[in-house]
Coordinates of N, CA, C and O in Angstrom, one line a residue:
X145 N 0.8 -1.2 0.0 CA 0.0 0.0 0.0 C 0.9 1.2 0.0 O 1.8 1.4 0.8
X146 N 0.6 2.1 -0.9 CA 1.4 3.4 -1.0 C 0.6 4.4 -0.2 O -0.6 4.7 -0.4
X147 N 1.3 5.0 0.8 CA 0.7 6.0 1.7 C 1.0 7.4 1.0 O 2.1 7.8 0.7
X148 N -0.1 8.1 0.7 CA -0.1 9.3 0.0 C -0.4 10.6 0.8 O 0.0 11.7 0.5
X149 N -1.1 10.3 2.0 CA -1.4 11.5 2.8 C -1.6 11.0 4.2 O -1.6 9.8 4.5
X150 N -1.7 12.0 5.1 CA -2.0 11.7 6.5 C -3.3 10.9 6.7 O -3.3 10.0 7.5
X151 N -4.3 11.2 5.9 CA -5.5 10.5 6.0 C -5.3 9.0 5.5 O -5.9 8.1 6.1
X152 N -4.6 8.8 4.5 CA -4.3 7.4 4.0 C -3.5 6.7 5.1 O -3.7 5.5 5.4
X153 N -2.5 7.4 5.7 CA -1.7 6.8 6.8 C -2.6 6.4 8.0 O -2.5 5.2 8.5
X154 N -3.5 7.2 8.4 CA -4.5 6.9 9.5 C -5.4 5.8 9.1 O -5.6 4.9 9.9
X155 N -5.9 5.8 7.9 CA -6.8 4.7 7.5 C -6.0 3.4 7.5 O -6.6 2.3 7.9
X156 N -4.8 3.4 7.0 CA -4.0 2.1 7.0 C -3.8 1.6 8.4 O -4.1 0.5 8.7
X157 N -3.3 2.4 9.3 CA -3.1 2.0 10.7 C -4.4 1.6 11.4 O -4.4 0.7 12.3
X158 N -5.5 2.4 11.2 CA -6.7 2.1 11.8 C -7.3 0.7 11.3 O -8.2 0.2 12.0
X159 N -6.9 0.3 10.2 CA -7.4 -1.0 9.7 C -6.6 -2.2 10.2 O -7.0 -3.4 10.0
X160 N -5.5 -2.0 10.9 CA -4.6 -3.0 11.4 C -5.3 -3.7 12.6 O -6.2 -3.2 13.3
X161 N -4.9 -5.0 12.8 CA -5.5 -5.7 14.0 C -5.2 -5.0 15.3 O -4.2 -4.3 15.4
X162 N -6.1 -5.1 16.2 CA -6.0 -4.4 17.5 C -5.7 -5.5 18.6 O -6.1 -6.6 18.5
X163 N -5.0 -5.1 19.6 CA -4.7 -5.9 20.8 C -5.6 -5.3 22.0 O -5.7 -4.1 22.1
X164 N -6.1 -6.2 22.8 CA -6.7 -5.8 24.0 C -5.7 -5.3 25.0 O -4.6 -5.8 25.1
X165 N -5.9 -4.1 25.7 CA -4.9 -3.6 26.6 C -5.6 -3.2 27.9 O -6.8 -2.9 28.0
X166 N -4.8 -3.3 28.9 CA -5.3 -2.9 30.3 C -4.2 -2.2 31.0 O -3.0 -2.2 30.6
X167 N -4.6 -1.5 32.1 CA -3.6 -0.8 32.9 C -4.1 -0.8 34.4 O -5.3 -0.9 34.6
X168 N -3.1 -0.8 35.3 CA -3.4 -0.9 36.7 C -2.3 -0.4 37.5 O -1.2 -0.1 37.0
X169 N -2.5 -0.3 38.8 CA -1.5 0.2 39.7 C -1.3 -0.8 40.9 O -2.3 -1.2 41.5
X170 N -0.1 -1.1 41.1 CA 0.3 -1.9 42.3 C 0.5 -0.9 43.5 O 1.4 -0.1 43.4
X171 N -0.3 -1.1 44.5 CA -0.2 -0.2 45.7 C 0.2 -1.1 46.9 O -0.6 -1.9 47.3
X172 N 1.4 -0.8 47.3 CA 1.9 -1.6 48.5 C 1.8 -0.7 49.7 O 1.9 0.5 49.7
X173 N 1.7 -1.4 50.9 CA 1.7 -0.6 52.2 C 3.1 -0.7 52.7 O 4.0 -1.3 52.1
X174 N 3.3 -0.2 53.9 CA 4.6 -0.2 54.6 C 5.2 -1.6 54.9 O 6.4 -1.8 55.1
X175 N 4.3 -2.6 54.9 CA 4.7 -4.0 55.2 C 5.0 -4.8 53.9 O 5.1 -6.0 53.9
X176 N 5.0 -4.1 52.7 CA 5.1 -4.7 51.4 C 4.0 -5.7 51.1 O 4.1 -6.6 50.3
X177 N 2.8 -5.4 51.6 CA 1.6 -6.1 51.2 C 1.0 -5.3 50.1 O 1.0 -4.1 50.0
X178 N 0.3 -6.1 49.2 CA -0.3 -5.5 48.0 C -1.8 -5.3 48.2 O -2.5 -6.2 48.7
X179 N -2.3 -4.1 47.8 CA -3.7 -3.8 47.8 C -4.4 -4.6 46.6 O -3.9 -4.5 45.5
X180 N -5.4 -5.4 46.9 CA -6.2 -6.0 45.9 C -7.6 -5.8 46.2 O -8.1 -5.5 47.3
X181 N -8.4 -5.8 45.1 CA -9.8 -5.5 45.1 C -10.6 -6.7 44.6 O -10.1 -7.4 43.8
X182 N -11.8 -6.9 45.1 CA -12.7 -8.0 44.7 C -13.8 -7.4 43.8 O -14.8 -6.8 44.3
X183 N -13.7 -7.6 42.5 CA -14.8 -7.2 41.6 C -16.0 -8.1 41.9 O -15.9 -9.3 42.0
X184 N -17.2 -7.5 41.8 CA -18.4 -8.3 42.0 C -18.8 -9.2 40.8 O -19.6 -10.1 40.9
X185 N -18.1 -9.0 39.7 CA -18.5 -9.7 38.5 C -17.4 -10.8 38.2 O -17.5 -11.5 37.2
X186 N -16.5 -11.0 39.1 CA -15.5 -12.1 38.9 C -15.4 -12.9 40.2 O -15.8 -12.5 41.3
X187 N -14.9 -14.2 40.1 CA -14.7 -15.0 41.2 C -13.3 -14.9 41.8 O -12.9 -15.8 42.5
X188 N -12.5 -14.0 41.3 CA -11.2 -13.8 41.9 C -10.9 -12.3 42.0 O -11.7 -11.5 41.6
X189 N -9.8 -12.0 42.7 CA -9.4 -10.6 43.0 C -8.4 -10.1 42.0 O -7.9 -10.8 41.2
X190 N -8.3 -8.8 42.0 CA -7.3 -8.1 41.0 C -6.7 -6.9 41.8 O -7.2 -6.5 42.8
X191 N -5.7 -6.3 41.2 CA -5.2 -5.0 41.7 C -6.0 -4.0 41.0 O -6.6 -4.2 39.9
X192 N -6.1 -2.7 41.5 CA -6.9 -1.7 40.8 C -6.5 -1.5 39.4 O -5.3 -1.3 39.1
X193 N -7.4 -1.5 38.5 CA -7.1 -1.3 37.1 C -8.2 -1.7 36.2 O -9.3 -2.1 36.7
X194 N -8.0 -1.6 34.9 CA -9.0 -2.0 33.9 C -8.6 -1.7 32.5 O -7.4 -1.5 32.2
X195 N -9.6 -1.7 31.6 CA -9.3 -1.6 30.2 C -8.9 -0.1 29.9 O -9.3 0.8 30.5
X196 N -8.1 0.0 28.9 CA -7.6 1.3 28.4 C -8.6 1.7 27.3 O -8.9 1.0 26.3
X197 N -9.2 2.9 27.5 CA -10.2 3.4 26.5 C -9.4 3.8 25.2 O -8.2 4.0 25.2
X198 N -10.2 3.9 24.1 CA -9.6 4.0 22.8 C -8.6 5.2 22.7 O -7.6 5.1 22.0
X199 N -8.9 6.3 23.3 CA -8.1 7.5 23.1 C -7.3 7.9 24.3 O -6.7 9.0 24.4
X200 N -7.1 7.0 25.3 CA -6.3 7.3 26.5 C -5.0 6.6 26.6 O -4.9 5.5 26.0
X201 N -4.1 7.1 27.3 CA -2.8 6.5 27.5 C -2.9 5.4 28.6 O -3.8 5.5 29.4
X202 N -2.0 4.4 28.6 CA -2.0 3.5 29.7 C -1.9 4.2 31.1 O -2.6 3.8 32.0
X203 N -1.1 5.2 31.2 CA -1.0 5.9 32.5 C -2.3 6.5 32.9 O -2.7 6.4 34.0
X204 N -2.9 7.2 32.0 CA -4.2 7.9 32.3 C -5.2 6.8 32.7 O -6.0 7.0 33.6
X205 N -5.3 5.7 32.0 CA -6.2 4.6 32.3 C -6.0 4.1 33.7 O -6.9 3.9 34.4
X206 N -4.7 3.9 34.1 CA -4.4 3.4 35.4 C -4.9 4.3 36.5 O -5.5 3.9 37.5
X207 N -4.6 5.6 36.3 CA -5.0 6.6 37.3 C -6.6 6.7 37.3 O -7.2 6.9 38.4
X208 N -7.2 6.7 36.1 CA -8.7 6.8 36.1 C -9.3 5.6 36.8 O -10.2 5.7 37.6
X209 N -8.8 4.4 36.6 CA -9.3 3.2 37.2 C -9.2 3.3 38.7 O -10.1 2.8 39.4
X210 N -8.0 3.8 39.2 CA -7.9 3.9 40.7 C -8.9 4.9 41.2 O -9.5 4.6 42.3
X211 N -9.1 6.0 40.6 CA -10.1 6.9 41.0 C -11.5 6.3 41.0 O -12.3 6.4 42.0
X212 N -11.9 5.6 39.9 CA -13.2 5.0 39.8 C -13.4 3.8 40.8 O -14.4 3.8 41.5
X213 N -12.4 2.9 40.9 CA -12.6 1.7 41.7 C -12.5 1.9 43.2 O -13.2 1.4 44.0
X214 N -11.5 2.8 43.6 CA -11.2 2.9 45.0 C -11.3 4.4 45.5 O -11.0 4.6 46.7
X215 N -11.6 5.3 44.6 CA -11.8 6.7 45.1 C -10.6 7.4 45.4 O -10.6 8.4 46.2
X216 N -9.4 7.0 44.9 CA -8.2 7.7 45.2 C -7.5 8.3 44.0 O -7.4 7.7 43.0
X217 N -7.1 9.5 44.2 CA -6.3 10.2 43.2 C -4.8 10.0 43.5 O -4.3 10.5 44.5
X218 N -4.1 9.2 42.8 CA -2.7 9.0 43.0 C -1.9 10.1 42.3 O -2.1 10.4 41.2
X219 N -1.0 10.8 43.1 CA -0.3 11.9 42.5 C 1.0 11.5 41.8 O 1.5 12.2 41.0
X220 N 1.6 10.4 42.2 CA 2.9 10.0 41.6 C 2.9 8.5 41.3 O 2.8 7.7 42.3
X221 N 3.0 8.1 40.1 CA 3.1 6.7 39.8 C 4.2 6.5 38.7 O 4.5 7.5 38.0
X222 N 4.8 5.4 38.6 CA 5.8 5.1 37.5 C 5.6 3.7 37.1 O 5.0 2.8 37.7
X223 N 6.2 3.3 35.9 CA 6.1 2.0 35.4 C 6.6 0.9 36.3 O 7.7 1.1 36.8
X224 N 5.9 -0.1 36.5 CA 6.4 -1.3 37.2 C 6.8 -2.4 36.2 O 7.9 -2.9 36.2
X225 N 5.8 -2.8 35.3 CA 6.1 -3.8 34.3 C 5.1 -3.7 33.2 O 4.0 -3.2 33.3
X226 N 5.5 -4.4 32.1 CA 4.5 -4.6 31.0 C 4.4 -6.2 30.9 O 5.5 -6.8 30.9
X227 N 3.2 -6.7 30.8 CA 3.0 -8.1 30.8 C 2.2 -8.5 29.6 O 1.0 -8.0 29.5
X228 N 2.7 -9.3 28.7 CA 1.9 -9.8 27.6 C 1.3 -11.2 28.0 O 2.1 -12.0 28.4
X229 N 0.0 -11.3 27.9 CA -0.6 -12.6 28.2 C -1.2 -13.2 26.9 O -2.0 -12.5 26.2
X230 N -0.8 -14.4 26.6 CA -1.2 -15.0 25.4 C -2.7 -15.4 25.5 O -3.3 -15.4 26.6
X231 N -3.3 -15.7 24.3 CA -4.8 -16.1 24.4 C -4.9 -17.3 25.2 O -4.0 -18.2 25.3
X232 N -6.1 -17.5 25.8 CA -6.4 -18.6 26.7 C -7.2 -19.6 25.9 O -8.0 -19.3 25.0
X233 N -7.1 -20.9 26.4 CA -7.9 -21.9 25.7 C -9.5 -21.7 25.8 O -10.2 -22.1 25.0
X234 N -9.9 -20.8 26.8 CA -11.3 -20.5 26.9 C -11.8 -19.6 25.8 O -13.0 -19.4 25.7
X235 N -10.8 -19.1 25.0 CA -11.2 -18.2 23.9 C -10.9 -16.7 24.2 O -11.1 -15.8 23.4
X236 N -10.5 -16.4 25.5 CA -10.2 -15.1 25.8 C -9.0 -14.6 25.0 O -8.0 -15.3 24.9
X237 N -9.1 -13.4 24.4 CA -8.0 -12.9 23.6 C -6.8 -12.5 24.4 O -6.8 -12.4 25.6
X238 N -5.7 -12.4 23.7 CA -4.4 -11.9 24.3 C -4.6 -10.5 24.8 O -5.5 -9.8 24.3
X239 N -3.7 -10.1 25.7 CA -3.8 -8.8 26.3 C -2.4 -8.3 26.6 O -1.6 -9.1 27.0
X240 N -2.2 -7.0 26.5 CA -1.0 -6.3 27.0 C -1.4 -5.5 28.2 O -2.2 -4.6 28.1
X241 N -0.8 -5.8 29.3 CA -1.1 -5.1 30.6 C 0.0 -4.2 31.0 O 1.2 -4.7 31.1
X242 N -0.3 -2.9 31.1 CA 0.7 -1.9 31.6 C 0.4 -1.7 33.1 O -0.7 -1.3 33.5
X243 N 1.4 -2.0 33.9 CA 1.3 -1.9 35.3 C 2.2 -0.9 35.9 O 3.4 -0.9 35.6
X244 N 1.7 -0.1 36.7 CA 2.4 1.0 37.4 C 2.5 0.7 38.9 O 1.8 -0.2 39.4
X245 N 3.3 1.5 39.6 CA 3.3 1.4 41.0 C 3.5 2.8 41.6 O 3.7 3.8 40.8
X246 N 3.4 2.9 42.9 CA 3.5 4.2 43.6 C 4.3 4.0 44.9 O 4.6 2.8 45.2
X247 N 4.6 5.1 45.6 CA 5.2 4.9 46.9 C 4.3 4.1 47.9 O 3.1 4.2 47.8
X248 N 4.9 3.4 48.8 CA 4.2 2.7 49.8 C 3.2 3.7 50.5 O 3.5 4.8 50.8
X249 N 2.0 3.2 50.9 CA 1.0 4.0 51.5 C 0.9 3.7 53.0 O 1.5 2.7 53.5
X250 N 0.3 4.6 53.7 CA 0.2 4.6 55.2 C -0.7 3.5 55.6 O -1.5 3.0 54.9
X251 N -0.6 3.1 56.9 CA -1.4 2.1 57.5 C -2.9 2.3 57.4 O -3.7 1.4 57.4
X252 N -3.3 3.6 57.4 CA -4.7 3.9 57.4 C -5.3 4.0 55.9 O -6.4 4.5 55.8
X253 N -4.5 3.6 54.9 CA -5.0 3.7 53.6 C -6.3 3.1 53.3 O -7.2 3.7 52.6
X254 N -6.6 1.9 53.8 CA -7.9 1.2 53.6 C -9.0 2.1 54.1 O -10.1 2.1 53.5
X255 N -8.8 2.8 55.2 CA -9.9 3.6 55.8 C -10.2 4.8 54.9 O -11.3 5.4 55.0
X256 N -9.3 5.2 54.0 CA -9.5 6.3 53.1 C -10.2 6.0 51.7 O -10.4 6.8 50.9
X257 N -10.3 4.7 51.5 CA -10.9 4.2 50.2 C -12.4 4.4 50.2 O -13.1 4.3 51.1
X258 N -12.9 4.8 49.0 CA -14.3 4.8 48.7 C -14.5 3.8 47.5 O -14.2 4.2 46.4
X259 N -14.9 2.6 47.8 CA -15.1 1.6 46.8 C -16.3 1.9 45.9 O -17.3 2.3 46.4
X260 N -16.1 1.6 44.6 CA -17.1 1.8 43.6 C -18.2 0.7 43.9 O -18.0 -0.5 43.6
X261 N -19.3 1.1 44.5 CA -20.3 0.1 45.0 C -20.8 -0.8 44.0 O -21.1 -2.0 44.2
X262 N -21.0 -0.3 42.7 CA -21.6 -1.2 41.7 C -20.6 -2.1 41.1 O -21.0 -2.9 40.2
X263 N -19.3 -2.1 41.4 CA -18.3 -2.9 40.8 C -17.4 -3.6 41.8 O -17.0 -4.8 41.6
X264 N -17.1 -3.0 42.9 CA -16.0 -3.5 43.8 C -16.7 -3.9 45.2 O -17.3 -3.0 45.8
X265 N -16.5 -5.1 45.6 CA -17.1 -5.6 46.8 C -16.2 -5.3 48.0 O -16.7 -5.1 49.1
X266 N -14.9 -5.4 47.8 CA -14.0 -5.4 49.0 C -12.6 -5.0 48.5 O -12.3 -5.1 47.4
X267 N -11.8 -4.6 49.5 CA -10.4 -4.3 49.2 C -9.6 -4.7 50.5 O -10.0 -4.4 51.6
X268 N -8.4 -5.3 50.3 CA -7.6 -5.8 51.4 C -6.1 -5.7 50.9 O -5.8 -5.7 49.7
X269 N -5.2 -5.7 51.9 CA -3.8 -5.8 51.7 C -3.5 -7.3 51.9 O -3.9 -7.9 52.9
X270 N -2.6 -7.8 51.0 CA -2.3 -9.3 51.1 C -0.8 -9.4 51.0 O -0.1 -8.7 50.2
X271 N -0.2 -10.3 51.8 CA 1.2 -10.6 51.6 C 1.5 -11.2 50.2 O 0.7 -12.0 49.7
X272 N 2.6 -10.8 49.7 CA 3.0 -11.3 48.3 C 3.0 -12.8 48.2 O 2.5 -13.3 47.2
X273 N 3.4 -13.5 49.3 CA 3.5 -14.9 49.2 C 2.1 -15.6 49.3 O 2.0 -16.8 49.3
X274 N 1.1 -14.8 49.5 CA -0.3 -15.4 49.6 C -1.2 -15.0 48.4 O -2.3 -15.3 48.4
X275 N -0.6 -14.3 47.5 CA -1.4 -13.8 46.3 C -2.1 -14.9 45.6 O -3.1 -14.7 45.0
X276 N -1.4 -16.1 45.5 CA -1.9 -17.2 44.7 C -3.3 -17.6 45.3 O -4.1 -18.3 44.5
X277 N -3.6 -17.3 46.5 CA -5.0 -17.6 47.0 C -6.1 -16.6 46.5 O -7.2 -16.9 46.7
X278 N -5.7 -15.6 45.8 CA -6.6 -14.5 45.4 C -6.6 -14.2 43.9 O -7.6 -14.0 43.4
X279 N -5.4 -14.2 43.3 CA -5.3 -13.8 42.0 C -5.0 -15.0 41.0 O -4.7 -16.1 41.5
X280 N -5.2 -14.7 39.7 CA -4.9 -15.8 38.8 C -3.4 -16.1 38.8 O -2.6 -15.3 39.3
X281 N -3.1 -17.3 38.3 CA -1.7 -17.7 38.3 C -0.8 -16.7 37.5 O 0.3 -16.3 38.0
X282 N -1.3 -16.3 36.4 CA -0.5 -15.4 35.5 C -0.3 -14.0 36.2 O 0.9 -13.5 36.2
X283 N -1.3 -13.5 36.9 CA -1.1 -12.2 37.6 C -0.2 -12.3 38.8 O 0.7 -11.5 39.0
X284 N -0.3 -13.4 39.5 CA 0.5 -13.7 40.6 C 2.0 -13.8 40.2 O 2.9 -13.2 40.8
X285 N 2.2 -14.6 39.1 CA 3.6 -14.7 38.6 C 4.2 -13.4 38.2 O 5.3 -13.1 38.5
X286 N 3.4 -12.5 37.5 CA 3.8 -11.2 37.1 C 4.2 -10.4 38.3 O 5.3 -9.7 38.3
X287 N 3.4 -10.3 39.3 CA 3.6 -9.5 40.5 C 4.8 -10.0 41.2 O 5.7 -9.2 41.6
X288 N 5.0 -11.3 41.3 CA 6.1 -11.8 42.0 C 7.4 -11.5 41.3 O 8.5 -11.2 41.9
X289 N 7.4 -11.6 39.9 CA 8.5 -11.3 39.1 C 8.9 -9.8 39.3 O 10.1 -9.5 39.4
X290 N 7.9 -9.0 39.3 CA 8.2 -7.5 39.5 C 8.8 -7.3 40.9 O 9.8 -6.6 41.1
X291 N 8.2 -7.9 41.9 CA 8.6 -7.8 43.3 C 10.0 -8.2 43.5 O 10.8 -7.5 44.2
X292 N 10.4 -9.3 42.9 CA 11.8 -9.8 43.0 C 12.8 -8.9 42.2 O 13.9 -8.8 42.6
X293 N 12.3 -8.2 41.2 CA 13.3 -7.4 40.4 C 13.2 -5.9 40.7 O 14.0 -5.1 40.2
X294 N 12.2 -5.5 41.5 CA 12.1 -4.0 41.7 C 13.3 -3.5 42.4 O 14.0 -4.2 43.1
X295 N 13.6 -2.2 42.1 CA 14.8 -1.6 42.7 C 16.0 -1.7 41.8 O 17.0 -1.2 42.0
X296 N 15.8 -2.5 40.7 CA 16.9 -2.7 39.7 C 17.0 -1.5 38.7 O 17.9 -1.5 37.9
X297 N 16.0 -0.7 38.7 CA 15.9 0.5 37.8 C 15.9 0.0 36.3 O 16.4 0.7 35.5
X298 N 15.4 -1.2 36.1 CA 15.3 -1.7 34.7 C 13.8 -1.8 34.3 O 13.0 -1.9 35.1
X299 N 13.6 -1.7 33.0 CA 12.3 -1.9 32.5 C 12.0 -3.4 32.6 O 12.8 -4.2 32.1
X300 N 10.9 -3.8 33.1 CA 10.5 -5.2 33.3 C 9.5 -5.5 32.3 O 8.4 -4.9 32.2
X301 N 9.8 -6.5 31.4 CA 8.9 -7.0 30.4 C 8.7 -8.5 30.7 O 9.6 -9.3 30.9
X302 N 7.4 -8.9 30.7 CA 7.0 -10.2 31.1 C 6.1 -10.8 30.0 O 5.5 -10.1 29.2
X303 N 6.2 -12.1 29.8 CA 5.2 -12.8 29.0 C 4.6 -13.9 29.8 O 5.3 -14.7 30.4
X304 N 3.3 -13.8 30.0 CA 2.5 -14.7 30.9 C 3.1 -14.8 32.3 O 3.1 -15.8 32.9
X305 N 3.6 -13.7 32.7 CA 4.1 -13.6 34.1 C 5.6 -13.9 34.2 O 6.2 -13.7 35.3
X306 N 6.2 -14.4 33.2 CA 7.6 -14.8 33.2 C 8.5 -13.7 32.8 O 8.3 -13.1 31.7
X307 N 9.5 -13.4 33.5 CA 10.5 -12.3 33.2 C 11.3 -12.7 31.9 O 11.8 -13.8 31.8
X308 N 11.3 -11.8 31.0 CA 12.1 -12.0 29.8 C 13.3 -11.1 29.9 O 13.2 -9.9 30.0
X309 N 14.5 -11.7 29.8 CA 15.7 -10.9 30.0 C 16.6 -11.1 28.7 O 16.4 -11.9 28.0

């Protein structure tokens, strides 16, 4: 295809296959426990986050989802990791998850949350070594990979929760 104009360029790229994308934030407390939330539409827990809207950045989506789900405006976040999850046998499409983190929060953080009543049932802090009781295997592996590598000042890229180096 010969690109002749900006409109042709946009049409070409807009016709390309799309990937499902998501963004979220890992919020740890002073004890290195992770905040997780229980959506009422799933039988497992997640960290705050969700789908990236068509015209928003991953960062904006992560901040928006925190505000919507737990009622918190985070003022400083930075990239934690990017995780590609392959399609599942159930038919669920592949997804690229952009995950951010923030400074550890105070002990009274749970008291300051305003949970989105029509979507989130509960929020708790959980020890990293107990996440497998709450989260999917892929998310647990990804968080543990990040937790083991954090502080290295490197970009962390994962596939299905496994660190790619």
